[in-house]
Amino acid sequence: MGVAVIMLMGLLGAFAASFLNLPMGELFGATLVVIACLKTTGKKIRLPGIVILLVQIILGVSIGMTVQLTQLVAAFSPMLFVGLILCMLSQTMVSYLWLNKKEGWRPFESLLGAIPGALGAILVLNEEQEKPSPKVIVSHTVRLLMLVVLAGFIAAQGAEVLPKDAPFPLSWAGHLIAIAAMSFLLGKLTGYLGLPAPFMVMGLFVSLAYNNWLLGGVITAVPKELILFATSMLGVLIGVRLAETTAREAIRYSKAGFIITAMGIAITIGYALVFSFITTKEWEVLLLSWLPGSVEAMTAVAILIGLEPAFVAINHVMRLSLLYMLPSVCKTPLQHLSRR
């Protein structure tokens, strides 16, 4: 079974799961199909670099397109920004210490496993290692599953308001191509400078600047077919790595993922309550804004229950933008520590 076949199977799994209307169903659909195929055939697959590159650009652009600068300025509060930073650093530090000291993971593996809720970037960074770590994949998959369940529980507490699919006129295609081309070129440049997940980071900032400054913020989304492709390829990537682990390893790594996710949720609840008291912002809004989940999942829940979705999305974009930079600062000293 070759790379093209396994990618096609992942796409079919994601497409079939899309009809179930489950949160992140496409990702898990692709993952399960790929694991089943690889376990059955005994094959080992590694996705080519061009696929990872496309996924980075699509995910970066899809996040950047959701942010309006006017909303960003309106939502920004120095005190809430301090709360976001403190919450994020606390989540990362506690998880890092647990993985490194209690689970015995290497320092850089511990950092990748500890970074809260940046699944796409972490998968890309993990693949850039000489020997990608299945520990990181399993722990982040468990974290995603737990947060999807939590998000569904929170959404069930409020009145449901189904979001509408944002249209993407064909006339915008030229702008999207231009954004992708600039993201690729700048990603190449910053990649040489050592920036992790460079195409994703550049896709985020190029799309935000291009859309807001040149187009006045008229584009609000990328075609859903591109999102389906990127999500399914992430699912394929997860499936490929999970298929290489034994049942005993999967259980051990899942336990670590469960523990650090539970600690991250507890830390977020604490910060949300404290800063809600300080700023009078609703604690539920801060909880959704600072949970270590994806932009898409947390924003969808905010839309469903009417809890300031723009504020939630912008906080997650700022959080992820900062998290993408964290490994570039820590990678060299942590890898040096691992060698020692």
Short mmCIF file of C-alpha atoms in Angstrom, two decimals, residues 20-175:
data_model
loop_
_atom_site.label_atom_id
_atom_site.label_comp_id
_atom_site.label_asym_id
_atom_site.label_seq_id
_atom_site.Cartn_x
_atom_site.Cartn_y
_atom_site.Cartn_z
CA LEU A 20 -21.96 12.46 10.99
CA ASN A 21 -21.71 16.15 12.00
CA LEU A 22 -19.40 15.30 14.91
CA PRO A 23 -16.80 17.80 16.19
CA MET A 24 -13.51 17.08 14.39
CA GLY A 25 -15.20 14.02 12.87
CA GLU A 26 -13.19 14.35 9.65
CA LEU A 27 -9.91 14.17 11.57
CA PHE A 28 -10.90 11.07 13.54
CA GLY A 29 -12.49 9.44 10.49
CA ALA A 30 -9.26 9.71 8.51
CA THR A 31 -7.23 8.53 11.52
CA LEU A 32 -9.29 5.39 12.12
CA VAL A 33 -9.31 4.36 8.44
CA VAL A 34 -5.53 4.81 8.14
CA ILE A 35 -4.83 2.83 11.35
CA ALA A 36 -7.07 0.00 10.12
CA CYS A 37 -5.35 -0.08 6.70
CA LEU A 38 -1.81 -0.01 8.06
CA LYS A 39 -2.46 -2.54 10.84
CA THR A 40 -4.06 -4.89 8.32
CA THR A 41 -1.27 -4.64 5.75
CA GLY A 42 1.68 -4.20 8.12
CA LYS A 43 3.01 -1.32 6.00
CA LYS A 44 4.90 1.74 7.26
CA ILE A 45 4.23 5.06 5.53
CA ARG A 46 5.63 8.58 5.79
CA LEU A 47 3.84 11.48 4.14
CA PRO A 48 5.94 13.44 1.60
CA GLY A 49 7.08 16.92 2.56
CA ILE A 50 4.85 18.66 0.01
CA VAL A 51 1.73 17.38 1.79
CA ILE A 52 2.91 18.69 5.17
CA LEU A 53 3.77 22.01 3.50
CA LEU A 54 0.26 22.34 2.00
CA VAL A 55 -1.34 21.47 5.34
CA GLN A 56 0.72 24.16 7.08
CA ILE A 57 -0.29 26.85 4.60
CA ILE A 58 -3.98 25.90 4.58
CA LEU A 59 -4.24 25.82 8.38
CA GLY A 60 -2.31 29.06 8.81
CA VAL A 61 -4.41 30.89 6.23
CA SER A 62 -7.70 29.49 7.58
CA ILE A 63 -6.89 30.89 11.04
CA GLY A 64 -5.63 34.23 9.74
CA MET A 65 -8.79 34.76 7.67
CA THR A 66 -11.00 34.55 10.76
CA VAL A 67 -9.42 37.58 12.42
CA GLN A 68 -10.59 41.12 11.78
CA LEU A 69 -8.14 43.77 13.01
CA THR A 70 -11.00 45.93 14.30
CA GLN A 71 -12.23 43.00 16.41
CA LEU A 72 -8.70 42.33 17.58
CA VAL A 73 -8.27 45.90 18.79
CA ALA A 74 -11.70 45.92 20.41
CA ALA A 75 -11.09 42.62 22.22
CA PHE A 76 -7.61 43.50 23.42
CA SER A 77 -7.28 44.34 27.09
CA PRO A 78 -3.87 44.51 28.81
CA MET A 79 -5.19 42.71 31.88
CA LEU A 80 -6.84 39.93 29.86
CA PHE A 81 -3.71 39.57 27.74
CA VAL A 82 -1.69 39.11 30.94
CA GLY A 83 -4.20 36.46 32.01
CA LEU A 84 -3.87 34.67 28.66
CA ILE A 85 -0.06 34.63 28.91
CA LEU A 86 -0.01 33.46 32.53
CA CYS A 87 -2.59 30.74 31.88
CA MET A 88 -0.75 29.51 28.78
CA LEU A 89 2.65 29.45 30.50
CA SER A 90 1.21 27.68 33.55
CA GLN A 91 -0.42 25.01 31.38
CA THR A 92 2.83 24.44 29.48
CA MET A 93 5.14 24.44 32.50
CA VAL A 94 3.05 22.05 34.61
CA SER A 95 2.59 19.65 31.69
CA TYR A 96 6.29 19.83 30.78
CA LEU A 97 7.40 19.02 34.31
CA TRP A 98 4.99 16.09 34.55
CA LEU A 99 6.06 14.57 31.22
CA ASN A 100 9.77 15.12 31.86
CA LYS A 101 9.98 14.24 35.57
CA LYS A 102 7.15 11.74 36.07
CA GLU A 103 6.84 10.10 32.65
CA GLY A 104 10.55 10.23 31.81
CA TRP A 105 10.16 11.84 28.36
CA ARG A 106 13.12 13.61 26.77
CA PRO A 107 13.10 17.42 27.18
CA PHE A 108 12.08 18.35 23.62
CA GLU A 109 9.47 15.57 23.52
CA SER A 110 8.12 16.92 26.81
CA LEU A 111 7.89 20.43 25.36
CA LEU A 112 6.02 19.23 22.26
CA GLY A 113 3.66 17.17 24.41
CA ALA A 114 3.13 20.04 26.86
CA ILE A 115 2.31 22.83 24.39
CA PRO A 116 -1.46 23.24 24.88
CA GLY A 117 -3.83 22.90 21.96
CA ALA A 118 -1.69 23.61 18.89
CA LEU A 119 -2.27 20.21 17.28
CA GLY A 120 -1.49 21.16 13.67
CA ALA A 121 1.74 22.93 14.55
CA ILE A 122 2.86 20.18 16.93
CA LEU A 123 2.31 17.45 14.33
CA VAL A 124 4.38 19.41 11.83
CA LEU A 125 7.16 20.06 14.35
CA ASN A 126 7.15 16.42 15.39
CA GLU A 127 7.58 15.31 11.77
CA GLU A 128 10.55 17.65 11.38
CA GLN A 129 12.50 15.60 13.93
CA GLU A 130 14.93 12.96 12.70
CA LYS A 131 12.83 10.34 14.49
CA PRO A 132 9.21 11.51 15.01
CA SER A 133 7.86 10.63 18.44
CA PRO A 134 4.63 8.58 18.73
CA LYS A 135 4.36 9.75 22.37
CA VAL A 136 3.63 13.30 21.23
CA ILE A 137 0.99 12.15 18.72
CA VAL A 138 -0.84 9.95 21.23
CA SER A 139 -0.85 12.55 24.01
CA HIS A 140 -2.20 15.29 21.75
CA THR A 141 -4.83 12.97 20.28
CA VAL A 142 -6.07 12.14 23.79
CA ARG A 143 -6.08 15.86 24.63
CA LEU A 144 -8.14 16.60 21.52
CA LEU A 145 -10.64 13.84 22.33
CA MET A 146 -11.08 15.09 25.89
CA LEU A 147 -11.56 18.69 24.78
CA VAL A 148 -14.06 17.70 22.09
CA VAL A 149 -16.09 15.89 24.76
CA LEU A 150 -15.81 18.89 27.10
CA ALA A 151 -16.78 21.27 24.30
CA GLY A 152 -19.82 19.14 23.52
CA PHE A 153 -20.83 19.18 27.19
CA ILE A 154 -20.50 22.97 27.39
CA ALA A 155 -22.44 23.41 24.15
CA ALA A 156 -25.24 21.19 25.49
CA GLN A 157 -25.77 23.64 28.36
CA GLY A 158 -26.83 26.52 26.09
CA ALA A 159 -29.32 27.29 23.36
CA GLU A 160 -28.04 25.92 20.05
CA VAL A 161 -27.52 28.41 17.22
CA LEU A 162 -26.12 26.53 14.24
CA PRO A 163 -23.41 28.43 12.37
CA LYS A 164 -23.81 28.90 8.63
CA ASP A 165 -21.13 27.94 6.12
CA ALA A 166 -19.33 31.05 4.91
CA PRO A 167 -19.50 31.36 1.09
CA PHE A 168 -16.32 31.61 -0.94
CA PRO A 169 -16.96 33.33 -4.32
CA LEU A 170 -14.77 32.22 -7.24
CA SER A 171 -13.58 35.84 -7.62
CA TRP A 172 -11.59 35.44 -4.39
CA ALA A 173 -9.52 32.54 -5.77
CA GLY A 174 -6.83 34.87 -7.17
CA HIS A 175 -6.36 36.48 -3.76
#
